[in-house]
Tab-separated table of N, CA and C in Angstrom:
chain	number	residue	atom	x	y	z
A	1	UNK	N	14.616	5.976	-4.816
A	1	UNK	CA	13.285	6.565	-4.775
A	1	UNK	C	12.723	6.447	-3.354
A	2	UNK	N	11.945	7.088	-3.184
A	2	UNK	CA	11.267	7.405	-1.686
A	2	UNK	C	10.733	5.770	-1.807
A	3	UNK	N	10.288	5.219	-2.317
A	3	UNK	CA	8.848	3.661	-1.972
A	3	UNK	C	10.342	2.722	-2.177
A	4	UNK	N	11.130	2.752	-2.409
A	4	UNK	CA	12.653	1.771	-2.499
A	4	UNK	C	12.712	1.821	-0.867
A	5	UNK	N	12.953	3.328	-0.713
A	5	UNK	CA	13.888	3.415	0.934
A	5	UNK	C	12.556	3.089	1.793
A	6	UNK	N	11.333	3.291	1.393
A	6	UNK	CA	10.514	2.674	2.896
A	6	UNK	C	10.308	1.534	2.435
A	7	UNK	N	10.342	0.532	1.574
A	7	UNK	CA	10.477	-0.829	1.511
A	7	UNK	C	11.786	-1.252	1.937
A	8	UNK	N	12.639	-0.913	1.948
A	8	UNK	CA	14.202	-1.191	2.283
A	8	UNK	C	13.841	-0.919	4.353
A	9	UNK	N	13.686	0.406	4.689
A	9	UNK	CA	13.105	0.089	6.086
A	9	UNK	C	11.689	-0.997	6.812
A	10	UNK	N	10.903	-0.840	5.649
A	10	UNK	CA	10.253	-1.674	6.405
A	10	UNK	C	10.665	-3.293	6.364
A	11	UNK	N	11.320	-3.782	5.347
A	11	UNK	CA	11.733	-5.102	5.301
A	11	UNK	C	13.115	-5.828	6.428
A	12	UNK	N	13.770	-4.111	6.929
A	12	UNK	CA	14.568	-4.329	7.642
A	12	UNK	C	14.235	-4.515	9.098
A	13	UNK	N	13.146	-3.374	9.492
A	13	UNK	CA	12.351	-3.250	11.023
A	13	UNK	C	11.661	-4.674	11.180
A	14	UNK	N	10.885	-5.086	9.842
A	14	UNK	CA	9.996	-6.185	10.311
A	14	UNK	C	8.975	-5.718	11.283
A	15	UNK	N	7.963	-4.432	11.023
A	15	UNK	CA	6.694	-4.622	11.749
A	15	UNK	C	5.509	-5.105	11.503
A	16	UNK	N	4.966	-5.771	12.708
A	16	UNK	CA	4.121	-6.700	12.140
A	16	UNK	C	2.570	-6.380	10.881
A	17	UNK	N	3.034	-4.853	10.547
A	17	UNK	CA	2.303	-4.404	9.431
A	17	UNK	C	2.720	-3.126	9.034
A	18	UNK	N	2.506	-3.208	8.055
A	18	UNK	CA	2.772	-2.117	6.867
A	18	UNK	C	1.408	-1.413	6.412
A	19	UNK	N	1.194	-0.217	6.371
A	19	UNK	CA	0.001	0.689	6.073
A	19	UNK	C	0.864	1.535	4.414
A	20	UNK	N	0.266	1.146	3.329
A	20	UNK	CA	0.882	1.736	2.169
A	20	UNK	C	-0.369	3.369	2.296
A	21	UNK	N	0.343	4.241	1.692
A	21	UNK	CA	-0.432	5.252	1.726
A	21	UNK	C	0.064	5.564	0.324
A	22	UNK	N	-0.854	6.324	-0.721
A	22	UNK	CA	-0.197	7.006	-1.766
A	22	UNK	C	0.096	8.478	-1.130
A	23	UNK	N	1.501	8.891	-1.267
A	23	UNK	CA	1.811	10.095	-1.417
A	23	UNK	C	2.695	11.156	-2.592
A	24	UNK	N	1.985	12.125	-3.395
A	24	UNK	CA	2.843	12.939	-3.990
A	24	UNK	C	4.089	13.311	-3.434
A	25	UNK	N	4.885	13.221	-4.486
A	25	UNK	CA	6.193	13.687	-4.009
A	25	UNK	C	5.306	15.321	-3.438
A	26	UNK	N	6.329	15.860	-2.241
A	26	UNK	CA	6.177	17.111	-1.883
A	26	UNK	C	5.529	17.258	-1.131
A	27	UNK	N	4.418	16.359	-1.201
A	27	UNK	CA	2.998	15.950	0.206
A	27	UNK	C	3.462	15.934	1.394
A	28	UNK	N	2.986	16.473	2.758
A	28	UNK	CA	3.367	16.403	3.988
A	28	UNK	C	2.838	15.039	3.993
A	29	UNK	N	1.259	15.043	3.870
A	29	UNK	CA	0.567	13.802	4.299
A	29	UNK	C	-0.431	13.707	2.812
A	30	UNK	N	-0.888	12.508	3.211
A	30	UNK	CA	-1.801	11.817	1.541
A	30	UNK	C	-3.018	12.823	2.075
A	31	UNK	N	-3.513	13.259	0.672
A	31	UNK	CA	-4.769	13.880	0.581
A	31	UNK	C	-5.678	13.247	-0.027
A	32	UNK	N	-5.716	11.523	-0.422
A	32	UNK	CA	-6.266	10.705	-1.158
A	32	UNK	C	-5.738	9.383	-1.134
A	33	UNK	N	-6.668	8.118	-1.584
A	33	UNK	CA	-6.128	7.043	-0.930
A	33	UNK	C	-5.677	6.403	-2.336
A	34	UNK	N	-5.892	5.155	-2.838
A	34	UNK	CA	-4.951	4.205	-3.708
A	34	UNK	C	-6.179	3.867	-4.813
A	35	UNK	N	-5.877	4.495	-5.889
A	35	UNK	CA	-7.058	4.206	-6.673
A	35	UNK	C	-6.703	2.765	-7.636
A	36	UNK	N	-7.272	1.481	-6.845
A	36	UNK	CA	-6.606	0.653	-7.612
A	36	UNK	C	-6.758	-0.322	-8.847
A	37	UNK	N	-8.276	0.787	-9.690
A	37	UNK	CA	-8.324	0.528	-10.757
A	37	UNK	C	-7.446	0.886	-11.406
A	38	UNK	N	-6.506	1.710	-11.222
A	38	UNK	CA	-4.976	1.808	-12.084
A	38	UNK	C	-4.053	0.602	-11.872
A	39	UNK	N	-3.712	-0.149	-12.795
A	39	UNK	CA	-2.630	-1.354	-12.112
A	39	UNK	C	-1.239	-0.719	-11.932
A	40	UNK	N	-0.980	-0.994	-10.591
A	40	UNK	CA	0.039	-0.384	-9.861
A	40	UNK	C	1.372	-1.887	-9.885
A	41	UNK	N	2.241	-2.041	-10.961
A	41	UNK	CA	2.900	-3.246	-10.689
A	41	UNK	C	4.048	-3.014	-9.480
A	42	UNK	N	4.292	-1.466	-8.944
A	42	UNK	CA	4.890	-1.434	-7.842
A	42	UNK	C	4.773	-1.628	-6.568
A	43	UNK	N	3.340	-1.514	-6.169
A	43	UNK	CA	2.385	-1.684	-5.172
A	43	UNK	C	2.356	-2.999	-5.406
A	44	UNK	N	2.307	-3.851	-6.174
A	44	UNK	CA	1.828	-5.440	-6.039
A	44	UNK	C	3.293	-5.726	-5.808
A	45	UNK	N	4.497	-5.690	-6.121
A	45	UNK	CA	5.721	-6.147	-6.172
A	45	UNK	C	6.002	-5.779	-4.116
A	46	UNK	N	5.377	-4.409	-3.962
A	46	UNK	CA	5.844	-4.428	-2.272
A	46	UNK	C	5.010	-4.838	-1.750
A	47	UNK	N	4.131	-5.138	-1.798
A	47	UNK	CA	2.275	-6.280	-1.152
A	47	UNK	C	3.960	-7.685	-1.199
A	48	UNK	N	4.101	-8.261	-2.034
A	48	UNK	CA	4.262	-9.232	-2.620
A	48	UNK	C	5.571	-9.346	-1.535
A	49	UNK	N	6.432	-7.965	-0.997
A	49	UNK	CA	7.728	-8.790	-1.003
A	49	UNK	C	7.361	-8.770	0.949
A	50	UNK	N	6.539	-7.934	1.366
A	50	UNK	CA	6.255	-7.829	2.500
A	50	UNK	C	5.797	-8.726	3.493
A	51	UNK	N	4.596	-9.524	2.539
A	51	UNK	CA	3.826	-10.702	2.861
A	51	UNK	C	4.925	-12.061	3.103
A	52	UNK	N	5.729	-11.900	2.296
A	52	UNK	CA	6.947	-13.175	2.085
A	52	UNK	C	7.595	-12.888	3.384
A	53	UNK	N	8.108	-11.720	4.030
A	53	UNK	CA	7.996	-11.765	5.429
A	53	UNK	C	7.316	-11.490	6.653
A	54	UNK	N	6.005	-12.327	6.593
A	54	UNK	CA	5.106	-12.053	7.309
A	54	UNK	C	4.606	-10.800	7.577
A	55	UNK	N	4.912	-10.125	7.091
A	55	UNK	CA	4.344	-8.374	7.375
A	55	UNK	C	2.924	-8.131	6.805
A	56	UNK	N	1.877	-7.861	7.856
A	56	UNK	CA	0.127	-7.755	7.231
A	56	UNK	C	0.492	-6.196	6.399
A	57	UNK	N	-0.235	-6.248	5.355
A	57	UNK	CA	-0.317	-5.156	4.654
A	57	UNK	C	-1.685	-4.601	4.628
A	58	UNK	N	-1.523	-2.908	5.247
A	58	UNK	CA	-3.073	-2.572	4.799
A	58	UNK	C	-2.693	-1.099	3.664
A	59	UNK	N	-4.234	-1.295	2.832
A	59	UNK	CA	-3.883	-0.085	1.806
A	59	UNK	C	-5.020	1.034	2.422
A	60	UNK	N	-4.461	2.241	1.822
A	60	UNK	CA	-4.896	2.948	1.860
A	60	UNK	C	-5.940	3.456	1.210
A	61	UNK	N	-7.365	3.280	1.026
A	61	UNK	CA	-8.170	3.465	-0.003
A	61	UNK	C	-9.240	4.879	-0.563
A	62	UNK	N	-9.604	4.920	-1.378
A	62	UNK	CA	-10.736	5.800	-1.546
A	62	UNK	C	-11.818	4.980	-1.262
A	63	UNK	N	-13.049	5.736	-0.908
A	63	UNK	CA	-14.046	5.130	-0.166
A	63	UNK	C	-14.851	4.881	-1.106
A	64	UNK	N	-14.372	3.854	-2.065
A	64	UNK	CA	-15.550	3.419	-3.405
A	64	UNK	C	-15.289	1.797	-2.920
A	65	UNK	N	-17.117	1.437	-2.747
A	65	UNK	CA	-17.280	0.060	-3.226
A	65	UNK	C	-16.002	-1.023	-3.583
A	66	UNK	N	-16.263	-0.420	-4.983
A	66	UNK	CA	-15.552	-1.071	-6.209
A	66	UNK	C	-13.915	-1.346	-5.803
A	67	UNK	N	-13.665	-0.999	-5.138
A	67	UNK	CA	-12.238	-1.069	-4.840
A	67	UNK	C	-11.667	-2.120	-4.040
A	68	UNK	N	-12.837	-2.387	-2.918
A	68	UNK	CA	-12.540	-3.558	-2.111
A	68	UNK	C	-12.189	-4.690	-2.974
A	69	UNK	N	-12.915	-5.391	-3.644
A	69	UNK	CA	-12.293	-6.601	-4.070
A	69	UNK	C	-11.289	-6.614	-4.711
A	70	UNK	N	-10.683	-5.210	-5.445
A	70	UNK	CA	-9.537	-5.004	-5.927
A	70	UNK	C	-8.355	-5.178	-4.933
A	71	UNK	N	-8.940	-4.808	-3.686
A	71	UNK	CA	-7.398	-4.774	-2.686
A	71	UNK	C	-7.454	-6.159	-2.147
A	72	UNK	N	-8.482	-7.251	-2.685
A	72	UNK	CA	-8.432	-8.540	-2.266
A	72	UNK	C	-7.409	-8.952	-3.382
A	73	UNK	N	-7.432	-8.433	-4.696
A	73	UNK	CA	-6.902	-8.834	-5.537
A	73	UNK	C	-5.463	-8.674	-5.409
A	74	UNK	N	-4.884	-7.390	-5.317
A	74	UNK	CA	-3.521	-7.239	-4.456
A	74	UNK	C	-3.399	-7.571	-3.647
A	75	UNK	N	-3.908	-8.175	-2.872
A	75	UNK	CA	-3.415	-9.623	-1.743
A	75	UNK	C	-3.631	-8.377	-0.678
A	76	UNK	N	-4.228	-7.422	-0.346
A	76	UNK	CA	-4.238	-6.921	1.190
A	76	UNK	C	-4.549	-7.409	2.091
A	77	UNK	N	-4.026	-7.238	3.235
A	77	UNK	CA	-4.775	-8.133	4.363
A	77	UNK	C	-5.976	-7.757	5.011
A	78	UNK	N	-5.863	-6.039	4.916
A	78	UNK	CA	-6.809	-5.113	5.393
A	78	UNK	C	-6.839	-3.574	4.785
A	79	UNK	N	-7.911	-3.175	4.803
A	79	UNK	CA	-7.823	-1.523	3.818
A	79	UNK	C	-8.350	-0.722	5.081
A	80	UNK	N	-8.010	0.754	4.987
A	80	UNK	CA	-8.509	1.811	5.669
A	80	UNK	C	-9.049	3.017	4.094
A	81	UNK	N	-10.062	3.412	4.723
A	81	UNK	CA	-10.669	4.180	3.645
A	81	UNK	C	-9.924	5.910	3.837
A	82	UNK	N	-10.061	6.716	2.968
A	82	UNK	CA	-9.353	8.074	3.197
A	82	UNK	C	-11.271	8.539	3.423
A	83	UNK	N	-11.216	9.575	4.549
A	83	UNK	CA	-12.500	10.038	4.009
A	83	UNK	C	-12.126	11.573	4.411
């Protein structure tokens, strides 16, 4: 799957951060950010395996409130909003 092979590169490069973006298959670029009142156990599993090698993770967000403490909850280090 496409989020296998950029976890497989990014765990291999080791840069000192990772920016997750949601993208549709077919998408050039995201037209929307990580809505993470949906529980995403794939997104927490690559938060999870990234951090184990020091890699800062930032998500990609929609620009609601409500979401920030959610991406505290998935362990982000830092969010960027889509606007």
């Amino acid at each position: 799957t496409p989020e296998k092979r950029f976890q497989e590169i990014v765990l291999d490069l080791k840069p000192d951060q990772a920016t997750l973006v949601p993208v549709k298959e077919g998408e050039i670029t995201s037209d929307h950010g990580f809505d993470l009142k949906q529980e995403n156990k794939n997104l927490l599993q690559m938060i999870e395996s990234f951090q184990k090698e020091k890699i800062r993770v930032s998500l990609f967000l929609e620009p609601i409130g409500e979401q920030i403490p959610l991406a505290k909850k998935y362990g982000a280090d830092r969010i960027e909003f889509y606007t």
